[in-house]
Amino acid sequence: MQITNILQLYYTIVTMFVEFPRVKVKTIAERLGYVGRGKSPSTVTRHIQNMYTKKISREPRLTLKTFENWQNTAYFCKKRDGKGLYSTFLDLYHDEKITYVLLLSGRDFFVTSREKELDLERYGLDVQEKSILYTPVYTMPEKWNMQMDEGLNAFLHSDFEKGLVSREIRKKLGWSDVDWRIYDAMRGNVRTELTVVARETQVYSNTVKKHFYEKVLPCCVIVNYFFPKGYDFYGQAFLRVHTEYEESIVNALRKLPCTSYVFPFENELALGLFHEGVEDILLVIEKMEETGIIDDYLLYTPIAYAI
């Protein structure tokens, strides 16, 4: 495979991670042609690190699917006063019980947690709404060289059919203590060396490998990211939508140039969209509302968030 464009190279590497998250650098090098005289697989390692440094992607991570005895709860909250909004965001971000947080427009926060009854009053937050957060979806763009306006146009003119995304709640998650330790050691980076995980969990490498592939991985979604101009380049919109076309909308998000986040709630979807101008998002959403694809929506412009 001969690749001359560095962005295409990054995209190809990420798609290999999607295909096989723990693909070896040597295998990537062979497929990309970085083998033979004067070539070294270490070049691939350098490209991967540069890709992460530029925030075009990041290490693939794990997130658990939804189970009867393990599920995330989503909270929409409002701070009682307008003081210390960013400090509150940072406090929430560093709270080990919280898995994701956004500081939305005004004094609104979006928080997810494993706790069904999370104490948010100590942060000065009043819970306005809460819902089960079903297994999230993280889209991978179909192309590496799609421009934003081109992608939004392709998204808008997709073939939409009625159908809801899955809200399956799986049977009881029966993990052992070893399974949880392996998950905690690898959830931030699926590609962590098994020997490193073995040292951290005090479990033999062969045991780590067996439990990871047989117990942990089947219960998880692997999250891959692609932001062609770098994560920090884009603005972010948080869109809550009611629609009968959920599944088609999620599939159409792959036509956008960036990864999108999809959070299924009990009665609606929330979409984390990356953009180059929020007016473009509004224009597309209103056209979808006019054609009946979307019944109604709420659009927030997050003030503070993390990848």
PDB file of C-alpha atoms in Angstrom:
ATOM      1  CA  MET A   1       0.000   0.000   0.000  1.00  0.00           C
ATOM      2  CA  GLN A   2       1.528   3.295  -1.115  1.00  0.00           C
ATOM      3  CA  ILE A   3       0.319   6.392   0.772  1.00  0.00           C
ATOM      4  CA  THR A   4       1.704   9.847   0.110  1.00  0.00           C
ATOM      5  CA  ASN A   5      -0.727  12.007   2.127  1.00  0.00           C
ATOM      6  CA  ILE A   6      -0.018  12.081   5.868  1.00  0.00           C
ATOM      7  CA  LEU A   7      -3.712  12.498   6.778  1.00  0.00           C
ATOM      8  CA  GLN A   8      -4.605   9.485   4.653  1.00  0.00           C
ATOM      9  CA  LEU A   9      -1.880   7.595   6.493  1.00  0.00           C
ATOM     10  CA  TYR A  10      -3.370   8.522   9.871  1.00  0.00           C
ATOM     11  CA  TYR A  11      -6.850   7.536   8.701  1.00  0.00           C
ATOM     12  CA  THR A  12      -5.565   4.193   7.442  1.00  0.00           C
ATOM     13  CA  ILE A  13      -3.927   3.487  10.802  1.00  0.00           C
ATOM     14  CA  VAL A  14      -7.132   4.323  12.691  1.00  0.00           C
ATOM     15  CA  THR A  15      -9.209   2.096  10.393  1.00  0.00           C
ATOM     16  CA  MET A  16      -6.758  -0.712  11.148  1.00  0.00           C
ATOM     17  CA  PHE A  17      -7.397  -0.091  14.852  1.00  0.00           C
ATOM     18  CA  VAL A  18     -11.140  -0.347  14.133  1.00  0.00           C
ATOM     19  CA  GLU A  19     -10.626  -3.647  12.321  1.00  0.00           C
ATOM     20  CA  PHE A  20      -8.336  -5.101  14.983  1.00  0.00           C
ATOM     21  CA  PRO A  21      -7.723  -2.815  17.976  1.00  0.00           C
ATOM     22  CA  ARG A  22      -4.537  -4.565  19.110  1.00  0.00           C
ATOM     23  CA  VAL A  23      -2.975  -4.935  15.678  1.00  0.00           C
ATOM     24  CA  LYS A  24       0.808  -5.020  16.043  1.00  0.00           C
ATOM     25  CA  VAL A  25       2.945  -2.159  14.766  1.00  0.00           C
ATOM     26  CA  LYS A  26       4.888  -4.685  12.682  1.00  0.00           C
ATOM     27  CA  THR A  27       1.672  -5.744  10.915  1.00  0.00           C
ATOM     28  CA  ILE A  28       0.745  -2.107  10.238  1.00  0.00           C
ATOM     29  CA  ALA A  29       4.241  -1.516   8.853  1.00  0.00           C
ATOM     30  CA  GLU A  30       3.938  -4.497   6.521  1.00  0.00           C
ATOM     31  CA  ARG A  31       0.568  -3.340   5.190  1.00  0.00           C
ATOM     32  CA  LEU A  32       1.846   0.206   4.707  1.00  0.00           C
ATOM     33  CA  GLY A  33       5.103  -0.871   3.089  1.00  0.00           C
ATOM     34  CA  TYR A  34       7.401   0.262   5.925  1.00  0.00           C
ATOM     35  CA  VAL A  35       9.545  -2.859   5.695  1.00  0.00           C
ATOM     36  CA  GLY A  36      12.672  -3.752   3.796  1.00  0.00           C
ATOM     37  CA  ARG A  37      15.995  -2.055   3.277  1.00  0.00           C
ATOM     38  CA  GLY A  38      16.133   1.467   4.687  1.00  0.00           C
ATOM     39  CA  LYS A  39      12.678   1.187   6.270  1.00  0.00           C
ATOM     40  CA  SER A  40      11.706   0.488   9.859  1.00  0.00           C
ATOM     41  CA  PRO A  41       8.473  -0.323  11.732  1.00  0.00           C
ATOM     42  CA  SER A  42       9.547   2.313  14.258  1.00  0.00           C
ATOM     43  CA  THR A  43       8.441   4.872  11.661  1.00  0.00           C
ATOM     44  CA  VAL A  44       4.869   3.679  12.208  1.00  0.00           C
ATOM     45  CA  THR A  45       5.233   4.139  15.971  1.00  0.00           C
ATOM     46  CA  ARG A  46       6.392   7.700  15.357  1.00  0.00           C
ATOM     47  CA  HIS A  47       3.417   8.387  13.065  1.00  0.00           C
ATOM     48  CA  ILE A  48       1.003   7.059  15.699  1.00  0.00           C
ATOM     49  CA  GLN A  49       2.518   9.286  18.383  1.00  0.00           C
ATOM     50  CA  ASN A  50       2.419  12.316  16.059  1.00  0.00           C
ATOM     51  CA  MET A  51      -1.227  11.559  15.284  1.00  0.00           C
ATOM     52  CA  TYR A  52      -2.021  11.576  19.008  1.00  0.00           C
ATOM     53  CA  THR A  53       0.042  14.718  19.634  1.00  0.00           C
ATOM     54  CA  LYS A  54      -1.892  16.554  16.909  1.00  0.00           C
ATOM     55  CA  LYS A  55      -5.147  15.219  18.447  1.00  0.00           C
ATOM     56  CA  ILE A  56      -6.217  13.827  15.089  1.00  0.00           C
ATOM     57  CA  SER A  57      -6.962  10.678  17.028  1.00  0.00           C
ATOM     58  CA  ARG A  58      -6.264   9.227  20.440  1.00  0.00           C
ATOM     59  CA  GLU A  59      -5.731   5.802  21.956  1.00  0.00           C
ATOM     60  CA  PRO A  60      -8.733   3.522  21.378  1.00  0.00           C
ATOM     61  CA  ARG A  61     -10.575   3.036  24.646  1.00  0.00           C
ATOM     62  CA  LEU A  62     -13.197   0.753  26.136  1.00  0.00           C
ATOM     63  CA  THR A  63     -16.670   1.573  27.357  1.00  0.00           C
ATOM     64  CA  LEU A  64     -18.992  -1.019  28.843  1.00  0.00           C
ATOM     65  CA  LYS A  65     -22.257  -2.001  27.216  1.00  0.00           C
ATOM     66  CA  THR A  66     -25.485  -1.768  29.231  1.00  0.00           C
ATOM     67  CA  PHE A  67     -26.277  -4.593  31.669  1.00  0.00           C
ATOM     68  CA  GLU A  68     -28.981  -5.264  34.258  1.00  0.00           C
ATOM     69  CA  ASN A  69     -26.516  -4.758  37.096  1.00  0.00           C
ATOM     70  CA  TRP A  70     -24.231  -2.231  35.392  1.00  0.00           C
ATOM     71  CA  GLN A  71     -25.428   0.791  33.502  1.00  0.00           C
ATOM     72  CA  ASN A  72     -24.663   4.455  33.229  1.00  0.00           C
ATOM     73  CA  THR A  73     -27.153   7.114  34.224  1.00  0.00           C
ATOM     74  CA  ALA A  74     -27.282  10.459  32.416  1.00  0.00           C
ATOM     75  CA  TYR A  75     -28.044  13.615  34.406  1.00  0.00           C
ATOM     76  CA  PHE A  76     -29.055  17.016  33.055  1.00  0.00           C
ATOM     77  CA  CYS A  77     -28.325  19.520  35.808  1.00  0.00           C
ATOM     78  CA  LYS A  78     -28.383  23.242  36.435  1.00  0.00           C
ATOM     79  CA  LYS A  79     -26.068  25.092  38.808  1.00  0.00           C
ATOM     80  CA  ARG A  80     -27.939  27.112  41.402  1.00  0.00           C
ATOM     81  CA  ASP A  81     -25.803  30.192  40.782  1.00  0.00           C
ATOM     82  CA  GLY A  82     -23.446  31.404  38.079  1.00  0.00           C
ATOM     83  CA  LYS A  83     -20.313  31.424  40.229  1.00  0.00           C
ATOM     84  CA  GLY A  84     -17.361  29.125  39.632  1.00  0.00           C
ATOM     85  CA  LEU A  85     -18.819  27.339  36.617  1.00  0.00           C
ATOM     86  CA  TYR A  86     -15.471  26.208  35.234  1.00  0.00           C
ATOM     87  CA  SER A  87     -14.203  25.205  38.677  1.00  0.00           C
ATOM     88  CA  THR A  88     -17.321  23.080  39.077  1.00  0.00           C
ATOM     89  CA  PHE A  89     -16.661  21.471  35.691  1.00  0.00           C
ATOM     90  CA  LEU A  90     -13.109  20.593  36.768  1.00  0.00           C
ATOM     91  CA  ASP A  91     -14.332  19.175  40.074  1.00  0.00           C
ATOM     92  CA  LEU A  92     -16.835  16.988  38.228  1.00  0.00           C
ATOM     93  CA  TYR A  93     -14.208  15.942  35.687  1.00  0.00           C
ATOM     94  CA  HIS A  94     -11.933  14.691  38.465  1.00  0.00           C
ATOM     95  CA  ASP A  95     -14.705  12.894  40.362  1.00  0.00           C
ATOM     96  CA  GLU A  96     -14.025   9.150  40.002  1.00  0.00           C
ATOM     97  CA  LYS A  97     -17.752   8.389  40.101  1.00  0.00           C
ATOM     98  CA  ILE A  98     -18.350  10.502  36.989  1.00  0.00           C
ATOM     99  CA  THR A  99     -17.596   8.992  33.588  1.00  0.00           C
ATOM    100  CA  TYR A 100     -18.283  12.028  31.366  1.00  0.00           C
ATOM    101  CA  VAL A 101     -19.112  15.690  31.872  1.00  0.00           C
ATOM    102  CA  LEU A 102     -20.005  18.678  29.704  1.00  0.00           C
ATOM    103  CA  LEU A 103     -20.530  22.270  30.761  1.00  0.00           C
ATOM    104  CA  LEU A 104     -23.368  23.233  28.468  1.00  0.00           C
ATOM    105  CA  SER A 105     -24.786  26.639  27.614  1.00  0.00           C
ATOM    106  CA  GLY A 106     -25.494  28.923  30.554  1.00  0.00           C
ATOM    107  CA  ARG A 107     -25.404  27.057  33.881  1.00  0.00           C
ATOM    108  CA  ASP A 108     -26.373  23.643  32.474  1.00  0.00           C
ATOM    109  CA  PHE A 109     -24.285  20.505  32.905  1.00  0.00           C
ATOM    110  CA  PHE A 110     -24.509  17.046  31.357  1.00  0.00           C
ATOM    111  CA  VAL A 111     -23.062  14.301  33.552  1.00  0.00           C
ATOM    112  CA  THR A 112     -22.893  10.512  33.239  1.00  0.00           C
ATOM    113  CA  SER A 113     -22.109   8.109  36.051  1.00  0.00           C
ATOM    114  CA  ARG A 114     -22.350   4.472  37.100  1.00  0.00           C
ATOM    115  CA  GLU A 115     -24.241   5.742  40.158  1.00  0.00           C
ATOM    116  CA  LYS A 116     -28.039   5.677  39.817  1.00  0.00           C
ATOM    117  CA  GLU A 117     -28.398   8.200  42.640  1.00  0.00           C
ATOM    118  CA  LEU A 118     -25.377  10.449  42.219  1.00  0.00           C
ATOM    119  CA  ASP A 119     -25.018  13.190  44.831  1.00  0.00           C
ATOM    120  CA  LEU A 120     -24.697  16.339  42.732  1.00  0.00           C
ATOM    121  CA  GLU A 121     -26.031  18.723  45.365  1.00  0.00           C
ATOM    122  CA  ARG A 122     -22.548  18.967  46.870  1.00  0.00           C
ATOM    123  CA  TYR A 123     -21.483  20.645  43.618  1.00  0.00           C
ATOM    124  CA  GLY A 124     -24.369  23.094  43.824  1.00  0.00           C
ATOM    125  CA  LEU A 125     -26.259  21.316  41.038  1.00  0.00           C
ATOM    126  CA  ASP A 126     -29.978  20.584  40.811  1.00  0.00           C
ATOM    127  CA  VAL A 127     -30.928  17.578  38.667  1.00  0.00           C
ATOM    128  CA  GLN A 128     -33.476  18.639  36.039  1.00  0.00           C
ATOM    129  CA  GLU A 129     -33.763  15.302  34.200  1.00  0.00           C
ATOM    130  CA  LYS A 130     -32.141  11.888  34.301  1.00  0.00           C
ATOM    131  CA  SER A 131     -32.275   8.754  32.182  1.00  0.00           C
ATOM    132  CA  ILE A 132     -30.635   5.398  31.643  1.00  0.00           C
ATOM    133  CA  LEU A 133     -27.759   5.893  29.217  1.00  0.00           C
ATOM    134  CA  TYR A 134     -27.841   2.913  26.887  1.00  0.00           C
ATOM    135  CA  THR A 135     -24.796   1.650  25.009  1.00  0.00           C
ATOM    136  CA  PRO A 136     -23.300   4.690  23.235  1.00  0.00           C
ATOM    137  CA  VAL A 137     -22.164   4.776  19.612  1.00  0.00           C
ATOM    138  CA  TYR A 138     -19.025   6.506  18.320  1.00  0.00           C
ATOM    139  CA  THR A 139     -18.964   6.897  14.559  1.00  0.00           C
ATOM    140  CA  MET A 140     -15.967   6.560  12.261  1.00  0.00           C
ATOM    141  CA  PRO A 141     -15.965   8.777   9.129  1.00  0.00           C
ATOM    142  CA  GLU A 142     -16.334   6.957   5.815  1.00  0.00           C
ATOM    143  CA  LYS A 143     -13.607   9.063   4.161  1.00  0.00           C
ATOM    144  CA  TRP A 144     -10.359  10.682   5.242  1.00  0.00           C
ATOM    145  CA  ASN A 145     -10.591  13.746   2.976  1.00  0.00           C
ATOM    146  CA  MET A 146     -14.196  14.894   3.404  1.00  0.00           C
ATOM    147  CA  GLN A 147     -14.694  18.644   3.834  1.00  0.00           C
ATOM    148  CA  MET A 148     -17.186  19.762   6.473  1.00  0.00           C
ATOM    149  CA  ASP A 149     -19.682  21.419   4.113  1.00  0.00           C
ATOM    150  CA  GLU A 150     -19.515  18.420   1.798  1.00  0.00           C
ATOM    151  CA  GLY A 151     -20.079  16.061   4.721  1.00  0.00           C
ATOM    152  CA  LEU A 152     -23.040  18.018   6.106  1.00  0.00           C
ATOM    153  CA  ASN A 153     -24.647  18.057   2.664  1.00  0.00           C
ATOM    154  CA  ALA A 154     -24.152  14.294   2.294  1.00  0.00           C
ATOM    155  CA  PHE A 155     -25.604  13.778   5.777  1.00  0.00           C
ATOM    156  CA  LEU A 156     -28.655  15.916   5.004  1.00  0.00           C
ATOM    157  CA  HIS A 157     -29.387  14.080   1.754  1.00  0.00           C
ATOM    158  CA  SER A 158     -28.985  10.558   3.134  1.00  0.00           C
ATOM    159  CA  ASP A 159     -31.766   8.007   2.764  1.00  0.00           C
ATOM    160  CA  PHE A 160     -33.649   8.117   6.066  1.00  0.00           C
ATOM    161  CA  GLU A 161     -35.956   5.299   7.124  1.00  0.00           C
ATOM    162  CA  LYS A 162     -37.897   4.857  10.339  1.00  0.00           C
ATOM    163  CA  GLY A 163     -36.174   2.735  12.968  1.00  0.00           C
ATOM    164  CA  LEU A 164     -34.823   3.193  16.493  1.00  0.00           C
ATOM    165  CA  VAL A 165     -31.345   2.389  17.761  1.00  0.00           C
ATOM    166  CA  SER A 166     -30.917  -0.557  20.102  1.00  0.00           C
ATOM    167  CA  ARG A 167     -31.700  -0.022  23.753  1.00  0.00           C
ATOM    168  CA  GLU A 168     -30.825  -3.532  24.791  1.00  0.00           C
ATOM    169  CA  ILE A 169     -30.132  -4.198  28.449  1.00  0.00           C
ATOM    170  CA  ARG A 170     -28.063  -7.359  28.660  1.00  0.00           C
ATOM    171  CA  LYS A 171     -28.298  -9.933  31.403  1.00  0.00           C
ATOM    172  CA  LYS A 172     -26.267  -9.632  34.570  1.00  0.00           C
ATOM    173  CA  LEU A 173     -22.585  -8.838  34.087  1.00  0.00           C
ATOM    174  CA  GLY A 174     -20.776 -11.659  35.868  1.00  0.00           C
ATOM    175  CA  TRP A 175     -17.210 -10.404  35.921  1.00  0.00           C
ATOM    176  CA  SER A 176     -14.666 -11.606  38.449  1.00  0.00           C
ATOM    177  CA  ASP A 177     -12.326  -9.303  40.335  1.00  0.00           C
ATOM    178  CA  VAL A 178      -9.620 -10.160  37.776  1.00  0.00           C
ATOM    179  CA  ASP A 179     -11.893  -9.118  34.898  1.00  0.00           C
ATOM    180  CA  TRP A 180     -12.576  -5.747  36.544  1.00  0.00           C
ATOM    181  CA  ARG A 181      -8.895  -5.141  37.207  1.00  0.00           C
ATOM    182  CA  ILE A 182      -8.052  -5.880  33.575  1.00  0.00           C
ATOM    183  CA  TYR A 183     -10.860  -3.621  32.367  1.00  0.00           C
ATOM    184  CA  ASP A 184      -9.749  -0.749  34.603  1.00  0.00           C
ATOM    185  CA  ALA A 185      -6.148  -1.163  33.416  1.00  0.00           C
ATOM    186  CA  MET A 186      -7.082  -1.174  29.720  1.00  0.00           C
ATOM    187  CA  ARG A 187     -10.175   0.999  29.393  1.00  0.00           C
ATOM    188  CA  GLY A 188      -8.118   4.121  28.686  1.00  0.00           C
ATOM    189  CA  ASN A 189      -6.053   2.403  25.997  1.00  0.00           C
ATOM    190  CA  VAL A 190      -7.014  -0.939  24.476  1.00  0.00           C
ATOM    191  CA  ARG A 191      -3.518  -1.163  23.011  1.00  0.00           C
ATOM    192  CA  THR A 192      -1.739  -1.229  26.371  1.00  0.00           C
ATOM    193  CA  GLU A 193       0.902  -3.964  26.365  1.00  0.00           C
ATOM    194  CA  LEU A 194      -0.308  -7.083  28.147  1.00  0.00           C
ATOM    195  CA  THR A 195       2.924  -7.240  30.138  1.00  0.00           C
ATOM    196  CA  VAL A 196       2.163  -3.749  31.485  1.00  0.00           C
ATOM    197  CA  VAL A 197      -1.377  -4.828  32.401  1.00  0.00           C
ATOM    198  CA  ALA A 198       0.019  -7.970  34.044  1.00  0.00           C
ATOM    199  CA  ARG A 199       2.319  -5.899  36.273  1.00  0.00           C
ATOM    200  CA  GLU A 200      -0.438  -3.471  37.172  1.00  0.00           C
ATOM    201  CA  THR A 201      -3.014  -6.171  37.943  1.00  0.00           C
ATOM    202  CA  GLN A 202      -0.547  -8.712  39.375  1.00  0.00           C
ATOM    203  CA  VAL A 203      -1.876 -11.367  36.990  1.00  0.00           C
ATOM    204  CA  TYR A 204       0.121 -13.519  34.556  1.00  0.00           C
ATOM    205  CA  SER A 205       0.238 -12.198  30.964  1.00  0.00           C
ATOM    206  CA  ASN A 206      -1.433 -15.332  29.583  1.00  0.00           C
ATOM    207  CA  THR A 207      -4.256 -14.900  32.095  1.00  0.00           C
ATOM    208  CA  VAL A 208      -4.631 -11.238  31.098  1.00  0.00           C
ATOM    209  CA  LYS A 209      -4.845 -12.216  27.422  1.00  0.00           C
ATOM    210  CA  LYS A 210      -7.404 -14.968  28.049  1.00  0.00           C
ATOM    211  CA  HIS A 211      -9.666 -12.857  30.269  1.00  0.00           C
ATOM    212  CA  PHE A 212      -9.402  -9.789  28.028  1.00  0.00           C
ATOM    213  CA  TYR A 213     -10.467 -11.572  24.847  1.00  0.00           C
ATOM    214  CA  GLU A 214     -12.952 -14.011  26.382  1.00  0.00           C
ATOM    215  CA  LYS A 215     -14.562 -11.971  29.172  1.00  0.00           C
ATOM    216  CA  VAL A 216     -13.824  -8.252  28.926  1.00  0.00           C
ATOM    217  CA  LEU A 217     -13.844  -7.384  25.223  1.00  0.00           C
ATOM    218  CA  PRO A 218     -17.211  -9.037  24.343  1.00  0.00           C
ATOM    219  CA  CYS A 219     -18.898  -6.853  26.973  1.00  0.00           C
ATOM    220  CA  CYS A 220     -17.490  -3.567  25.677  1.00  0.00           C
ATOM    221  CA  VAL A 221     -17.637  -1.077  22.843  1.00  0.00           C
ATOM    222  CA  ILE A 222     -14.273   0.069  21.498  1.00  0.00           C
ATOM    223  CA  VAL A 223     -14.127   3.814  20.908  1.00  0.00           C
ATOM    224  CA  ASN A 224     -11.992   5.112  18.039  1.00  0.00           C
ATOM    225  CA  TYR A 225     -11.598   8.776  17.136  1.00  0.00           C
ATOM    226  CA  PHE A 226     -10.810  10.721  13.971  1.00  0.00           C
ATOM    227  CA  PHE A 227     -10.608  14.530  13.777  1.00  0.00           C
ATOM    228  CA  PRO A 228      -8.783  15.413  10.521  1.00  0.00           C
ATOM    229  CA  LYS A 229      -7.902  18.982  11.553  1.00  0.00           C
ATOM    230  CA  GLY A 230      -7.228  18.093  15.184  1.00  0.00           C
ATOM    231  CA  TYR A 231      -9.700  17.882  18.061  1.00  0.00           C
ATOM    232  CA  ASP A 232      -9.053  21.447  19.248  1.00  0.00           C
ATOM    233  CA  PHE A 233      -9.834  22.938  15.816  1.00  0.00           C
ATOM    234  CA  TYR A 234     -13.536  22.125  15.962  1.00  0.00           C
ATOM    235  CA  GLY A 235     -16.435  23.557  17.853  1.00  0.00           C
ATOM    236  CA  GLN A 236     -18.810  21.135  19.505  1.00  0.00           C
ATOM    237  CA  ALA A 237     -22.600  21.006  19.508  1.00  0.00           C
ATOM    238  CA  PHE A 238     -24.677  18.877  21.869  1.00  0.00           C
ATOM    239  CA  LEU A 239     -27.986  18.063  20.245  1.00  0.00           C
ATOM    240  CA  ARG A 240     -30.973  16.390  21.907  1.00  0.00           C
ATOM    241  CA  VAL A 241     -33.441  15.045  19.355  1.00  0.00           C
ATOM    242  CA  HIS A 242     -36.756  13.233  19.268  1.00  0.00           C
ATOM    243  CA  THR A 243     -37.097  11.269  16.042  1.00  0.00           C
ATOM    244  CA  GLU A 244     -38.435   8.021  14.626  1.00  0.00           C
ATOM    245  CA  TYR A 245     -35.396   7.852  12.313  1.00  0.00           C
ATOM    246  CA  GLU A 246     -32.719   7.238  14.937  1.00  0.00           C
ATOM    247  CA  GLU A 247     -30.869   4.373  13.279  1.00  0.00           C
ATOM    248  CA  SER A 248     -30.679   6.112   9.887  1.00  0.00           C
ATOM    249  CA  ILE A 249     -29.433   9.313  11.497  1.00  0.00           C
ATOM    250  CA  VAL A 250     -26.675   7.432  13.324  1.00  0.00           C
ATOM    251  CA  ASN A 251     -25.604   5.698  10.107  1.00  0.00           C
ATOM    252  CA  ALA A 252     -25.643   9.012   8.231  1.00  0.00           C
ATOM    253  CA  LEU A 253     -23.303  10.595  10.795  1.00  0.00           C
ATOM    254  CA  ARG A 254     -20.507   8.517   9.219  1.00  0.00           C
ATOM    255  CA  LYS A 255     -20.681  10.883   6.246  1.00  0.00           C
ATOM    256  CA  LEU A 256     -19.290  13.685   8.424  1.00  0.00           C
ATOM    257  CA  PRO A 257     -15.507  14.211   8.511  1.00  0.00           C
ATOM    258  CA  CYS A 258     -15.242  13.819  12.301  1.00  0.00           C
ATOM    259  CA  THR A 259     -16.197  11.210  14.842  1.00  0.00           C
ATOM    260  CA  SER A 260     -19.629  11.861  16.370  1.00  0.00           C
ATOM    261  CA  TYR A 261     -20.865  10.714  19.784  1.00  0.00           C
ATOM    262  CA  VAL A 262     -24.330   9.157  20.110  1.00  0.00           C
ATOM    263  CA  PHE A 263     -25.954   8.806  23.539  1.00  0.00           C
ATOM    264  CA  PRO A 264     -29.258   6.858  23.499  1.00  0.00           C
ATOM    265  CA  PHE A 265     -31.578   7.840  26.356  1.00  0.00           C
ATOM    266  CA  GLU A 266     -34.936   6.311  27.220  1.00  0.00           C
ATOM    267  CA  ASN A 267     -36.975   8.613  24.948  1.00  0.00           C
ATOM    268  CA  GLU A 268     -34.475  10.516  22.829  1.00  0.00           C
ATOM    269  CA  LEU A 269     -30.970  10.672  21.412  1.00  0.00           C
ATOM    270  CA  ALA A 270     -28.192  13.082  22.269  1.00  0.00           C
ATOM    271  CA  LEU A 271     -25.595  13.722  19.575  1.00  0.00           C
ATOM    272  CA  GLY A 272     -22.149  15.157  20.178  1.00  0.00           C
ATOM    273  CA  LEU A 273     -21.302  16.842  16.863  1.00  0.00           C
ATOM    274  CA  PHE A 274     -18.032  18.491  15.853  1.00  0.00           C
ATOM    275  CA  HIS A 275     -18.320  21.422  13.474  1.00  0.00           C
ATOM    276  CA  GLU A 276     -16.642  24.471  11.919  1.00  0.00           C
ATOM    277  CA  GLY A 277     -19.632  26.751  12.488  1.00  0.00           C
ATOM    278  CA  VAL A 278     -22.688  26.113  14.651  1.00  0.00           C
ATOM    279  CA  GLU A 279     -24.872  27.960  12.129  1.00  0.00           C
ATOM    280  CA  ASP A 280     -24.184  25.159   9.639  1.00  0.00           C
ATOM    281  CA  ILE A 281     -25.453  22.601  12.163  1.00  0.00           C
ATOM    282  CA  LEU A 282     -28.581  24.677  12.826  1.00  0.00           C
ATOM    283  CA  LEU A 283     -29.317  24.972   9.109  1.00  0.00           C
ATOM    284  CA  VAL A 284     -29.084  21.214   8.577  1.00  0.00           C
ATOM    285  CA  ILE A 285     -31.162  20.368  11.661  1.00  0.00           C
ATOM    286  CA  GLU A 286     -33.918  22.816  10.764  1.00  0.00           C
ATOM    287  CA  LYS A 287     -34.137  21.365   7.248  1.00  0.00           C
ATOM    288  CA  MET A 288     -34.462  17.901   8.800  1.00  0.00           C
ATOM    289  CA  GLU A 289     -37.199  19.257  11.055  1.00  0.00           C
ATOM    290  CA  GLU A 290     -39.017  20.743   8.058  1.00  0.00           C
ATOM    291  CA  THR A 291     -38.981  17.394   6.244  1.00  0.00           C
ATOM    292  CA  GLY A 292     -40.211  15.500   9.306  1.00  0.00           C
ATOM    293  CA  ILE A 293     -37.017  13.542   9.965  1.00  0.00           C
ATOM    294  CA  ILE A 294     -36.664  15.242  13.359  1.00  0.00           C
ATOM    295  CA  ASP A 295     -39.737  15.946  15.491  1.00  0.00           C
ATOM    296  CA  ASP A 296     -38.096  18.468  17.818  1.00  0.00           C
ATOM    297  CA  TYR A 297     -34.678  19.270  19.238  1.00  0.00           C
ATOM    298  CA  LEU A 298     -32.627  21.198  21.767  1.00  0.00           C
ATOM    299  CA  LEU A 299     -29.208  22.497  20.764  1.00  0.00           C
ATOM    300  CA  TYR A 300     -26.512  23.344  23.312  1.00  0.00           C
ATOM    301  CA  THR A 301     -23.102  24.841  22.631  1.00  0.00           C
ATOM    302  CA  PRO A 302     -20.764  23.267  25.216  1.00  0.00           C
ATOM    303  CA  ILE A 303     -18.495  25.703  27.016  1.00  0.00           C
ATOM    304  CA  ALA A 304     -16.105  23.116  28.464  1.00  0.00           C
ATOM    305  CA  TYR A 305     -15.562  19.496  27.522  1.00  0.00           C
ATOM    306  CA  ALA A 306     -12.853  16.875  27.176  1.00  0.00           C
ATOM    307  CA  ILE A 307     -12.141  14.327  24.444  1.00  0.00           C
TER     308      ILE A 307
END
